[in-house]
Structure formats: structure tokens, C-alpha cells
Coordinates of C-alpha atoms in Angstrom, one line a residue:
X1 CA -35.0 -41.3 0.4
X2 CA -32.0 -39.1 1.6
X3 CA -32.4 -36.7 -1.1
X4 CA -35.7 -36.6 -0.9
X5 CA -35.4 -35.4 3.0
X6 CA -33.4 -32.9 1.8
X7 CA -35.5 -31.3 -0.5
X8 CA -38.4 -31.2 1.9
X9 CA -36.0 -29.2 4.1
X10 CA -35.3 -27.0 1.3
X11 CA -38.8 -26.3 1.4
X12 CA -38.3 -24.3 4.5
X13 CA -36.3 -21.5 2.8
X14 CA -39.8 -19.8 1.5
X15 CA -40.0 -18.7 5.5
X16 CA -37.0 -18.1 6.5
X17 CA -33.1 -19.7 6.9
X18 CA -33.4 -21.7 10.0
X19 CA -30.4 -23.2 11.5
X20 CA -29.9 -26.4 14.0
X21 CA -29.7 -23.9 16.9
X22 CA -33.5 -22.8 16.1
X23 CA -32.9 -19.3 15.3
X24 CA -34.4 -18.0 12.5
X25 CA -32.5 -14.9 10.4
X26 CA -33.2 -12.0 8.8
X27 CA -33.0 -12.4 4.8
X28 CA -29.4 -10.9 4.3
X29 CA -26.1 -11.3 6.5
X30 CA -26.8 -7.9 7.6
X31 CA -27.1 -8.8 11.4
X32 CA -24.1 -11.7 10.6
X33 CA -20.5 -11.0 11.2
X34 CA -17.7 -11.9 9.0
X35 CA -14.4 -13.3 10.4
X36 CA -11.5 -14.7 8.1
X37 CA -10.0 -17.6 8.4
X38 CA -6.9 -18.6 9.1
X39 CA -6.4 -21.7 11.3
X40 CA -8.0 -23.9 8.7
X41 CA -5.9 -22.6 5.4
X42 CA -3.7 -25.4 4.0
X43 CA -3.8 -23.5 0.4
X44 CA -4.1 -19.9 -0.9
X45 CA -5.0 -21.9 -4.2
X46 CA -7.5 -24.9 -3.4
X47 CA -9.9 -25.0 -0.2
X48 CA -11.9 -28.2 0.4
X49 CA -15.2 -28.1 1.4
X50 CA -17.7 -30.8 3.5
X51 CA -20.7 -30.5 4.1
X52 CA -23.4 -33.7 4.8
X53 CA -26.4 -33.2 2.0
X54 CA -24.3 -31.4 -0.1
X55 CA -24.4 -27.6 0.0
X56 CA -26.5 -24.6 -1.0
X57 CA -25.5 -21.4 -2.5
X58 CA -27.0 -18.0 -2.0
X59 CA -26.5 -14.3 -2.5
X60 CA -25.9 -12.6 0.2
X61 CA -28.9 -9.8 0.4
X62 CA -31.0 -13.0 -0.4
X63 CA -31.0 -15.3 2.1
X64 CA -35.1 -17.1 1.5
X65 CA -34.0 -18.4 -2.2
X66 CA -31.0 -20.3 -2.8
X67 CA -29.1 -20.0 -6.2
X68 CA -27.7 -23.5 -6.5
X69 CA -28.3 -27.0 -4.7
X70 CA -24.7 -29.1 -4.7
X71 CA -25.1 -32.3 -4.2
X72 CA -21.7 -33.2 -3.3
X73 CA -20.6 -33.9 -0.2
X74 CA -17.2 -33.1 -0.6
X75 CA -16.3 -29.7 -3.2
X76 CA -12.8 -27.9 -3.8
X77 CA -13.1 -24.5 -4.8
X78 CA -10.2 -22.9 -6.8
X79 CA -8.9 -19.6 -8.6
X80 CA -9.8 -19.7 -12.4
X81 CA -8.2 -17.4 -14.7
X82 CA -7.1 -15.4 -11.7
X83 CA -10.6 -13.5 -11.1
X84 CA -13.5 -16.0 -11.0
X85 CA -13.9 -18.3 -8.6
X86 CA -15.0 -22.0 -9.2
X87 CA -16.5 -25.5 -7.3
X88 CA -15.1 -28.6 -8.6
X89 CA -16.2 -31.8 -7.5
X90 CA -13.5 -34.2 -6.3
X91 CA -12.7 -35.5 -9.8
X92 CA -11.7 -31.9 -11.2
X93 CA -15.2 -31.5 -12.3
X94 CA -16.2 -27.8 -12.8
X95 CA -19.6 -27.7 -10.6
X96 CA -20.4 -24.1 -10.4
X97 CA -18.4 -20.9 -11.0
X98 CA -18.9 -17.1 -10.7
X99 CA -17.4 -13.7 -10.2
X100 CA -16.3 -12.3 -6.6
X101 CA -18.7 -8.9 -7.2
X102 CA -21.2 -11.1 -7.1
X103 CA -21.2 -11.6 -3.6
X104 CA -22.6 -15.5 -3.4
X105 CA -22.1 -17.1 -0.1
X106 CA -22.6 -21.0 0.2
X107 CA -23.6 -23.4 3.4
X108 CA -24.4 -26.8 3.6
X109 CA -27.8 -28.2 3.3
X110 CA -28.8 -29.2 6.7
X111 CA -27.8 -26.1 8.0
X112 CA -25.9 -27.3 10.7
X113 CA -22.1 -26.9 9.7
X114 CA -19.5 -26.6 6.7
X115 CA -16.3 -28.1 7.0
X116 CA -13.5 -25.9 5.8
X117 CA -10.7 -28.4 5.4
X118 CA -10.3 -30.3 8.9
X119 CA -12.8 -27.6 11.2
X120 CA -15.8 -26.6 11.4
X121 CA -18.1 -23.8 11.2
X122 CA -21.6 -22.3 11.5
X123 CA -23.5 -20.6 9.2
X124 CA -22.3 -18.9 5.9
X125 CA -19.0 -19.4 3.8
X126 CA -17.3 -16.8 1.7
X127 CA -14.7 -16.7 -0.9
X128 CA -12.9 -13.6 -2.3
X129 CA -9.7 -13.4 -4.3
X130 CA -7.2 -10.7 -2.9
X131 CA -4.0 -10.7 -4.2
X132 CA -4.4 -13.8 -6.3
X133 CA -5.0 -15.4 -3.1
X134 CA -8.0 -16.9 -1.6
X135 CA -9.7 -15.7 1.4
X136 CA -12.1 -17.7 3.6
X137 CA -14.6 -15.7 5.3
X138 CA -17.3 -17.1 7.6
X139 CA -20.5 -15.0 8.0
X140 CA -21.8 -15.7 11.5
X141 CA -24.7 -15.0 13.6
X142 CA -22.7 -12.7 16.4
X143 CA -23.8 -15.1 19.4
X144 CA -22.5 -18.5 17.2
X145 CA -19.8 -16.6 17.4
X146 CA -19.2 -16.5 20.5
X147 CA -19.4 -19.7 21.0
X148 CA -16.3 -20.1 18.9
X149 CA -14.7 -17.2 20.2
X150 CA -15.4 -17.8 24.9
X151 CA -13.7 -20.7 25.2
X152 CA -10.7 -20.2 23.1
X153 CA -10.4 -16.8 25.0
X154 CA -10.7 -18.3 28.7
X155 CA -10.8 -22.0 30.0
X156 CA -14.5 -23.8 29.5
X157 CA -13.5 -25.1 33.4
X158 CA -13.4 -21.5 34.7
X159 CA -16.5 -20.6 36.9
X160 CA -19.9 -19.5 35.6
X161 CA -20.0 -15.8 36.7
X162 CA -15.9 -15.3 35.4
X163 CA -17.4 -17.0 31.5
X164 CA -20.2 -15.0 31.9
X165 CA -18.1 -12.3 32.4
X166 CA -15.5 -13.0 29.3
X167 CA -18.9 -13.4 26.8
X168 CA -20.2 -10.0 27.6
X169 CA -16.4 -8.5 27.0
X170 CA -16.7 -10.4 23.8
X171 CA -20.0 -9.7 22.5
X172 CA -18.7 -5.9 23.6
X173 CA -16.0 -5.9 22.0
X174 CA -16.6 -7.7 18.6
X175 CA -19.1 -4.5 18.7
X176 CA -16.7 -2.1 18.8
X177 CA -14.4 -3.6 16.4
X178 CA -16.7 -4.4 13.7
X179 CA -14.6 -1.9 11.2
X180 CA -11.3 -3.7 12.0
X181 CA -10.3 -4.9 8.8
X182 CA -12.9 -2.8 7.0
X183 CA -10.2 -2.1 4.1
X184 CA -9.6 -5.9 3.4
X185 CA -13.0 -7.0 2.9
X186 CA -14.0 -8.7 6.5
X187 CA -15.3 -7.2 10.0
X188 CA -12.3 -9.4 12.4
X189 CA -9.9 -12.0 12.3
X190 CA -9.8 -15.4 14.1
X191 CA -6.3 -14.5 15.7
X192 CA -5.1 -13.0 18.7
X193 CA -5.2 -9.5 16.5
X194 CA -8.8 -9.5 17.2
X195 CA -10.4 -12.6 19.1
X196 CA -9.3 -15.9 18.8
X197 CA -12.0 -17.8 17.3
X198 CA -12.3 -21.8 16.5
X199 CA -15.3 -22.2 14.8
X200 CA -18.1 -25.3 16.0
X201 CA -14.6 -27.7 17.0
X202 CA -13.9 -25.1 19.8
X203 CA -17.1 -24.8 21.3
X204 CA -17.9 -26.0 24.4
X205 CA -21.1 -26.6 26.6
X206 CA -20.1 -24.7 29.6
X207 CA -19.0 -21.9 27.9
X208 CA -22.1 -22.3 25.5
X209 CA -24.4 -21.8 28.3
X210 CA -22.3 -18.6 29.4
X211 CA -23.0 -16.8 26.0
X212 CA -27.0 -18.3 26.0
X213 CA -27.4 -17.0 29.7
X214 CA -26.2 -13.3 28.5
X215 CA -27.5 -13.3 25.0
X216 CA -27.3 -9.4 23.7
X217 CA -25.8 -8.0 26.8
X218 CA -22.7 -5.5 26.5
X219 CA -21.1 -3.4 27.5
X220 CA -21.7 0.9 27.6
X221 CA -20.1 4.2 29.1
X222 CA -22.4 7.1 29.1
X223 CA -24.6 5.4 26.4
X224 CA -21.9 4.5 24.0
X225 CA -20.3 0.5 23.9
X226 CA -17.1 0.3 25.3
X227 CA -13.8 -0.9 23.9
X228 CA -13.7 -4.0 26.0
X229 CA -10.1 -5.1 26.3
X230 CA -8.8 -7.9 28.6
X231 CA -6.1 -10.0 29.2
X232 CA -4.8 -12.8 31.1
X233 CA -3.5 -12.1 34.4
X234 CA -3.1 -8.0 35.9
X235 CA 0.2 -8.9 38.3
X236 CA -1.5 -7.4 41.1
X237 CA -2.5 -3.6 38.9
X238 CA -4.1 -3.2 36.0
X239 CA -2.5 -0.7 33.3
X240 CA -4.4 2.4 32.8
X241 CA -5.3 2.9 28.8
X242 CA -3.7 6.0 28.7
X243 CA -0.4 4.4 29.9
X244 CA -1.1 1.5 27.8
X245 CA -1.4 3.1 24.4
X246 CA -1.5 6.9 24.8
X247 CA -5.7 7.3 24.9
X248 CA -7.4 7.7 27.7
X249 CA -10.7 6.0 28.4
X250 CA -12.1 6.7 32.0
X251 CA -13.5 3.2 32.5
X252 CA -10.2 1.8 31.5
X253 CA -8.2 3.5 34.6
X254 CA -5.9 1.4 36.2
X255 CA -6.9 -0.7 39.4
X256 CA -5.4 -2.8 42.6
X257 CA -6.3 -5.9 41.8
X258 CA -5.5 -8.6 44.3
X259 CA -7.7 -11.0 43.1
X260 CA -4.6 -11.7 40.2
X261 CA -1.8 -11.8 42.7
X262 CA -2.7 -16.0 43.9
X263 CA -2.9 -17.2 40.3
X264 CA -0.9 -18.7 37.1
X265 CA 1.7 -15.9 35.8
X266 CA 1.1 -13.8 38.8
X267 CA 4.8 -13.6 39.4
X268 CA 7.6 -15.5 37.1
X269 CA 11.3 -15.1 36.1
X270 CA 13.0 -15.0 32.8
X271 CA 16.9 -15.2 32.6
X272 CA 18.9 -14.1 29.5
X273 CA 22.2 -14.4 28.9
X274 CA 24.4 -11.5 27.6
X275 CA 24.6 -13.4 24.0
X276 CA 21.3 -14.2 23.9
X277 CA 20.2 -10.5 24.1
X278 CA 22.7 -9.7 21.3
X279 CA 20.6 -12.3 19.2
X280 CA 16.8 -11.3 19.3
X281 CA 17.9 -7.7 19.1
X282 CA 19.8 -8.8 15.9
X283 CA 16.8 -10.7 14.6
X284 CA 15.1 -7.7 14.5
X285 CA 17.5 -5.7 12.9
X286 CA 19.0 -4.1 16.5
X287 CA 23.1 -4.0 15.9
X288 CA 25.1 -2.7 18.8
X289 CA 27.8 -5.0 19.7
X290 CA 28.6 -6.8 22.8
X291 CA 26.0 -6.9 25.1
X292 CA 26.8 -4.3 28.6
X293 CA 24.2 -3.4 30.4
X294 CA 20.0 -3.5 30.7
X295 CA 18.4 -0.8 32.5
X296 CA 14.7 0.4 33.3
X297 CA 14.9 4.3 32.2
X298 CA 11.0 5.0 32.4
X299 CA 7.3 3.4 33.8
X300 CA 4.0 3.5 33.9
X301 CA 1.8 4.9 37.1
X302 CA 1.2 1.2 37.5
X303 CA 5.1 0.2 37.5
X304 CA 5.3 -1.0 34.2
X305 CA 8.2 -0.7 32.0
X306 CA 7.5 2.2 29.2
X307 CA 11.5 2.4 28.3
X308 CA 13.8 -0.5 28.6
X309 CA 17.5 1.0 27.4
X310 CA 20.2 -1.4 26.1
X311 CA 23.5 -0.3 26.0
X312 CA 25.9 -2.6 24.1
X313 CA 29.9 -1.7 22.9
X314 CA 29.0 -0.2 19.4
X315 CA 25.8 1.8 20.8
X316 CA 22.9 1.7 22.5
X317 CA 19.3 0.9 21.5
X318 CA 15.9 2.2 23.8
X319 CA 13.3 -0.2 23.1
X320 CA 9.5 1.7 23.8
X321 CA 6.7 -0.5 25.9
X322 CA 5.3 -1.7 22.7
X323 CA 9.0 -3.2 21.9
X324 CA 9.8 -4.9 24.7
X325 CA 7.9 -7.9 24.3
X326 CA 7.8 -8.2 20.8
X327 CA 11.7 -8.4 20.9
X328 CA 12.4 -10.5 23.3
X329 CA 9.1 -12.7 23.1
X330 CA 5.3 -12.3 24.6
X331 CA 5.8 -15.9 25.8
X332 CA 9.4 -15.2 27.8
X333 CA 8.7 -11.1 28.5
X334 CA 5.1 -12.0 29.7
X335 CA 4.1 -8.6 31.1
X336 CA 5.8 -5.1 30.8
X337 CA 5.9 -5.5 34.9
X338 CA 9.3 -6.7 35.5
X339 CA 12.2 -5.4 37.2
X340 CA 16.1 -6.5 36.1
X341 CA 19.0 -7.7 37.7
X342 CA 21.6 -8.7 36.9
X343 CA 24.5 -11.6 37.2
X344 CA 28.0 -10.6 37.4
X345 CA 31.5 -12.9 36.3
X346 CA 33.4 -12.9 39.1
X347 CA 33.2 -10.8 42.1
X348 CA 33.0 -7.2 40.4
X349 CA 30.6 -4.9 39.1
X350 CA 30.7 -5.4 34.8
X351 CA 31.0 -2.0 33.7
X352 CA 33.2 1.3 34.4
X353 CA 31.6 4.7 33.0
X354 CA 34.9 6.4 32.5
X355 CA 34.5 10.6 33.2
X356 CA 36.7 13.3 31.7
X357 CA 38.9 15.6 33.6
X358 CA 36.7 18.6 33.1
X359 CA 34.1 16.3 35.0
X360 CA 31.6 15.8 31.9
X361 CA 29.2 13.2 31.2
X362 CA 30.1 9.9 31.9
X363 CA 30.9 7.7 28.5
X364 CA 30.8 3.7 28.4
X365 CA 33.6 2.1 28.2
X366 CA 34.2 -1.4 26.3
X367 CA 36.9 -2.6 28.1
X368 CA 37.7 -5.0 25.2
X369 CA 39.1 -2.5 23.5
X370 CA 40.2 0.2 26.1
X371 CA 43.7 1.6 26.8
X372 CA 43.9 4.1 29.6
X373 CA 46.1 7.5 28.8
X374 CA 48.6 8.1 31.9
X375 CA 49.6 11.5 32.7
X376 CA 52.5 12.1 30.3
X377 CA 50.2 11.1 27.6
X378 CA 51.2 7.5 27.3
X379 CA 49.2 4.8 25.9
X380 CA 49.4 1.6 28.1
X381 CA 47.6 -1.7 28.0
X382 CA 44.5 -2.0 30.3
X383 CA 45.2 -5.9 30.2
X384 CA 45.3 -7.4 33.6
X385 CA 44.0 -7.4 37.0
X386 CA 44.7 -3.5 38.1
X387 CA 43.8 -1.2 35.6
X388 CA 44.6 3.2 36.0
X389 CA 42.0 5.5 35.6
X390 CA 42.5 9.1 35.8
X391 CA 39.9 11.6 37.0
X392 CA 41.0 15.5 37.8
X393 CA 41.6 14.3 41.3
X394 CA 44.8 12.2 40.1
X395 CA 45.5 8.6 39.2
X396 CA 42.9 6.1 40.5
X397 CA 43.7 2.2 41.1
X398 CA 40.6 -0.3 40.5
X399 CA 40.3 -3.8 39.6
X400 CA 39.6 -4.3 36.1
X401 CA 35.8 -5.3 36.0
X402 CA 35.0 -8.5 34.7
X403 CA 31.4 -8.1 32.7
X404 CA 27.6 -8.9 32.7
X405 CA 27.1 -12.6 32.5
X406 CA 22.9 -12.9 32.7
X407 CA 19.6 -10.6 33.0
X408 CA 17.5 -12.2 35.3
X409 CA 13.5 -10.6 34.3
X410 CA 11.4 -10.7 37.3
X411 CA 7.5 -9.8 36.2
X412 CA 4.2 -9.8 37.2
X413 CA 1.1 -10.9 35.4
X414 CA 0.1 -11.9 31.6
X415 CA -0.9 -9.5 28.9
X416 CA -0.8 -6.1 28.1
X417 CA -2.5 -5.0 31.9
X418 CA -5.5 -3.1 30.3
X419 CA -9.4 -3.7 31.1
X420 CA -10.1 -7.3 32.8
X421 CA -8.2 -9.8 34.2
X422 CA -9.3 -13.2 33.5
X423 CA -7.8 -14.7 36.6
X424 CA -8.8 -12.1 38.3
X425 CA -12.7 -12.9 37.0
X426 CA -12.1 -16.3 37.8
X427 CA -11.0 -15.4 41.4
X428 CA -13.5 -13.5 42.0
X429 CA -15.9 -15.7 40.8
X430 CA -15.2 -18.5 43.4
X431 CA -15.3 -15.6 46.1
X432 CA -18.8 -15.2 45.0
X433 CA -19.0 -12.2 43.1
X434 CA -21.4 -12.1 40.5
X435 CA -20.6 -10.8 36.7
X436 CA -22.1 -8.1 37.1
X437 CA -19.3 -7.7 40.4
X438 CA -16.7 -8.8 38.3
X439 CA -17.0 -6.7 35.1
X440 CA -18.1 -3.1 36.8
X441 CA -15.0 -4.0 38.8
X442 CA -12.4 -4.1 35.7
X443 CA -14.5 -1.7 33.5
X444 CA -15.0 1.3 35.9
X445 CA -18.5 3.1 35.6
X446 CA -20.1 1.1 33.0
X447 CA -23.5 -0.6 32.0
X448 CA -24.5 -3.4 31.5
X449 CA -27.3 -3.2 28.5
X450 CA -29.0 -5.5 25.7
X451 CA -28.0 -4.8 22.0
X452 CA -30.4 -5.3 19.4
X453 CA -28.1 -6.1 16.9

């Protein structure tokens, strides 16, 4: 009797593919999006497969006449002779195998959901060998996507108007990134690189309801979609684009934003020691000795920090905006709005900048290491409390400094500055603001229109 339900629902395919949701789709993945998958991968060599009635496997310009009926519930699909790719049944038992130009795409039988190792996903499946490697690829339906992609990209408990707000920058800017990974075989990723995206296990029915209550809306500047960029908190300012990453886009201009100054991240403090700073720059391949001296050199017209100079006893390393964080961590160095200071050992300042008779640009000096030169040209130890110095105004007496012992980071904010602020949305939404309010206010001069995708 259970097969024989499933074959009546096979049945429907001479209409149309129609899903649990009860949408029906086009004949080809066309209109689908196709998102590789990471989070479930156990294996770039075997991927196991669930899916309740077994599973159904189509081409993907032919989506009204299935290829093969599996009726397994439970497959592995594996690399043979390194270019075809094959469906085994639990046992080792070849089921079904074919070449990766042939562009078959496989879902389970009730439509519902296939389970790629321990999550879950909607719609189609896809396999393709890259580098002796396999690659799972889910073709979607762009709003099931979303439903993945909302609540893994802002809290299912925020307001209605702020997830409202965070589907429409979504749907927007899944739009705009559609050639993303182009080159590799797949429109975006499910990682922070593009839009984190859990598949059916990370849905949620608040969030849900957000991307149903906005279906098709995104988006648009002078007729053209946006790139919608956001991020988690602003610190008080947003970051203008052109400050950001050297474009300019004149609805991603940089804003006061208050509504980001009450909320999580909106300040927070870092503290690195001297040592510690010699180690991450050294874990990325960043050698200049004992630790000196941190110093802001250049920022944004927001405040943030575009040049961030290091100067350490063998050298001295300027690490760009892009840098910052990625050295020292986007976890620890939350924003590029910070400002440094700086603990001292003992009761003096840490460094001396030692200047040349003929008064010429000051040098660093590693006072390890230093002798001073007295007037008769005689070396003598710089060891001790009272060190000489001499400048063209004669001998100088100062106490020997004793060195930098911590960097205290003070910041602002989560995230990279640009676009919307989720807290900010969320703020805004329990002040009332609609999210229509909330996303003309982050995205400046834009309109909110339907896609026909």
C-alpha cells in the first residue's frame, strides 16, 4: 500500500513538480538557485542520502518526467573511476550511475525534503566532481531559500518589521550575487562568504512568515537591484562603501545611526598583550621582533581604522582595514571602530624615538639592544635606571623607559559597517518603524519593488 501511494503521486509529474509548500515550478531549475554545501560534508568521497519513499531522479531542463524511481530510503553516492558518479544502496550495491555532463539532479519522492547526511533540504540535489572531490549543490526555489538563509542571518525572536526587513536584503541580495561562484559551477555558498544558509533544519516559523509576507520584493536604485549588504551592529555610523571597499554606491553612504548605540556589541574592549601580538602577526607570516608600539595612522570619514601600523624591534608592519580583523580575529577585533591605548610597566612611557644631531627623523630604538655614544665617541652600557642621550643641544639625562605591557582595543559595533544594521532594524522596529522605515533608512534612495524571478 505504501508504494502504491507513491506511485499515484508520481502520477502528478505529467502537470507539473509540485512540492509540500504548494508551489508549482517551471519544468527546469531555471527560476531555482543553486547553493553548495558545506555544513553537512563529512566526506569529499561518499555522501549519504535519505529521503522517505525513496528518491526520484531527473534532468535538469526536464523537470515533468523523472529518469529513475529509487526505492531506497537510504543511498550513498560515490566517485567511480574518478569521472562518473554512482548510487549505491547501503550494501555497496551499484543502483544507478551516470556522467557529471549529464546534468541529472535527484529529490526524494514525496517532495518534501532530502536528507544530506544529518540536515535537511528542499527541493533539488546535485552532484559534480571537481578536483576528484565531490560537490553537493542544492537547487532551490529562491524564497525556500530564504527560509534557510533569514533566520541563520538574524534571530527568529527579532521583531516582525526588522525580519521583514533582513528577507527583502536577502532576496536582494542573493539577486545580485547570483554570478558569485559562476567559475566553480554554483550561484552562492552556504557560508558567511555569501549568506549563511541551513537548509529546512534552520528554518523557523517566525522568520517563515517574514519571507511569505514579502514574497518577490527587493531591493532597486534608479531601476537597477541593489547590492544589499548588512551586518550586525553599526557602532553608532555606518561605513560609507566607498570607505569600506574603494566603490562608491550612493545608497550605501554612511549614516548616524543611533538606533545601534543601546544594543549587543555597541561598544566592547579587547586587551592584547605585547606577546600575544607578536603571535597572530607571526601566524600569518608577519616577522618583526619584539612587540613596541600600536598606532592608528589613517581612518575612515566614519572613524574607522583604514591603517593600523605596528612597529616592533626588527621592523614594522602597516596592516590595511581589510587586515586588521583578519589578523587579529573578527571575533576579538569586532569592528574597524576602535581606538588603542595602551598599558605601560612601571611608571614610564615604553618607547624613546632617539633623533640625530643634525635633527633628522626620529628612529626607534630597541632598548634591548641599545648603547648610547657619549661625546668622545665612547660606547657605554645603557643598562640601568639613568640612561644619556645626546641631541645637538648637549647631553640629556632620562630614566630608562620600561616598555609596553598590553593594547587595550576599545570599538564600536559588529561587522564590516556597510548597508543595514540588524540591531539597528531591530531597534527600530520596536520604536515602530515599519520595513519600509527601516530599509530606506540603511539603503539611502531606494525602492522597494516585486521581482518576477
Amino acid at each position: 500500500m505504501k508504494r502504491l501511494i507513491t506511485f499515484i503521486m508520481l502520477g502528478i509529474l505529467v502537470i507539473g513538480v509540485v512540492f509540500s509548500n504548494g508551489y508549482v515550478y517551471a519544468d527546469s531549475v531555471d527560476n531555482f538557485i543553486s547553493i553548495r554545501l558545506t555544513s553537512p560534508v563529512k566526506s569529499n568521497e561518499v555522501v549519504h542520502l535519505y529521503g522517505e519513499e525513496g528518491f526520484l531522479i531527473f534532468n535538469k531542463r526536464n523537470l515533468t518526467d523523472y529518469l529513475e524511481y529509487i526505492t531506497e530510503e537510504k543511498i550513498k553516492v560515490k566517485i567511480v573511476d574518478g569521472k562518473s558518479i554512482a548510487i549505491f544502496d547501503m550494501e555497496d550495491n551499484l543502483i544507478y550511475s551516470y556522467k557529471q555532463e549529464d546534468e541529472l539532479i535527484l529529490t526524494s519522492s514525496n517532495y518534501r525534503n532530502v536528507q544530506v547526511e544529518d540536515k535537511n533540504y528542499r527541493d533539488f540535489i546535485e552532484f559534480k566532481i571537481i578536483d576528484g572531490r565531490l560537490l553537493i549543490i542544492n537547487y532551490v526555489d529562491l524564497e525556500n531559500y530564504l527560509y534557510g538563509v533569514v533566520p541563520r542571518e538574524m534571530p527568529a525572536y527579532f521583531e516582525m518589521e526588522a525580519l521583514k526587513s533582513q528577507a527583502i536584503a536577502s532576496r536582494t541580495y542573493a539577486l545580485k550575487n547570483l554570478n558569485k561562484h559562476s567559475s566553480q559551477g554554483f550561484d552562492l555558498c552556504d557560508t558567511i562568504h555569501c549568506q549563511v544558509y541551513g537548509g529546512m533544519d534552520g528554518e523557523h516559523e517566525r522568520s517563515n512568515w517574514a519571507v511569505d509576507e514579502t514574497r518577490g520584493m527587493i531591493l532597486t536604485y534608479n531601476g537597477s537591484i541593489i547590492d544589499a549588504l548588512y551586518h550586525s551592529n553599526s557602532g553608532g555610523i555606518t561605513e560609507d562603501s566607498s570607505d569600506a571597499w574603494g566603490y562608491s554606491h550612493p545608497y550605501l553612504i554612511s549614516v548616524e545611526d543611533r538606533f545601534s548605540t543601546d544594543a549587543p556589541n555597541s561598544n566592547w574592549t579587547y586587551n592584547l598583550s605585547t606577546d600575544e601580538v607578536k603571535t597572530k602577526l607571526s601566524n600569518h607570516g608577519i616577522y618583526i621582533g619584539s612587540i613596541l608600539d600600536m598606532e592608528i595612522i589613517d581612518t575612515t570619514s566614519s572613524g574607522r581604522v583604514k591603517k593600523l601600523k605596528i612597529i616592533g624591534s626588527l621592523g614594522e608592519k602597516v596592516l590595511n582595514k581589510g587586515e586588521i580583523r583578519e589578523v587579529f580575529g573578527l571575533n576579538e577585533i569586532k569592528s574597524n571602530l576602535f581606538t588603542v591605548k595602551k598599558d605601560f610597566k612601571g611608571s614610564t612611557r615604553s618607547l624613546v624615538y632617539a633623533i640625530d644631531g643634525e635633527g633628522l627623523a626620529p628612529q626607534l630604538v630597541d632598548l634591548n639592544n641599545v648603547s648610547v655614544i657619549d661625546g668622545n665617541l665612547k660606547q657605554r652600557s645603557s643598562r640601568g635606571l639613568i640612561s644619556r642621550f645626546i641631541n645637538k643641544n648637549g647631553i640629556v639625562d632620562r630614566e630608562l623607559p620600561q616598555g609596553v605591557d598590553n593594547f587595550i582595543i576599545e570599538g564600536k559595533g559588529y561587522g564590516h559597517g556597510v548597508g543595514m544594521s540588524q540591531w539597528g532594524a531591530q531597534r527600530m522596529a520596536e520604536e515602530g518603524y515599519s520595513f519600509e522605515d527601516i530599509l530606506k533608512y540603511y539603503y539611502s534612495g531606494v525602492d522597494i519593488t516585486t521581482n518576477n524571478r
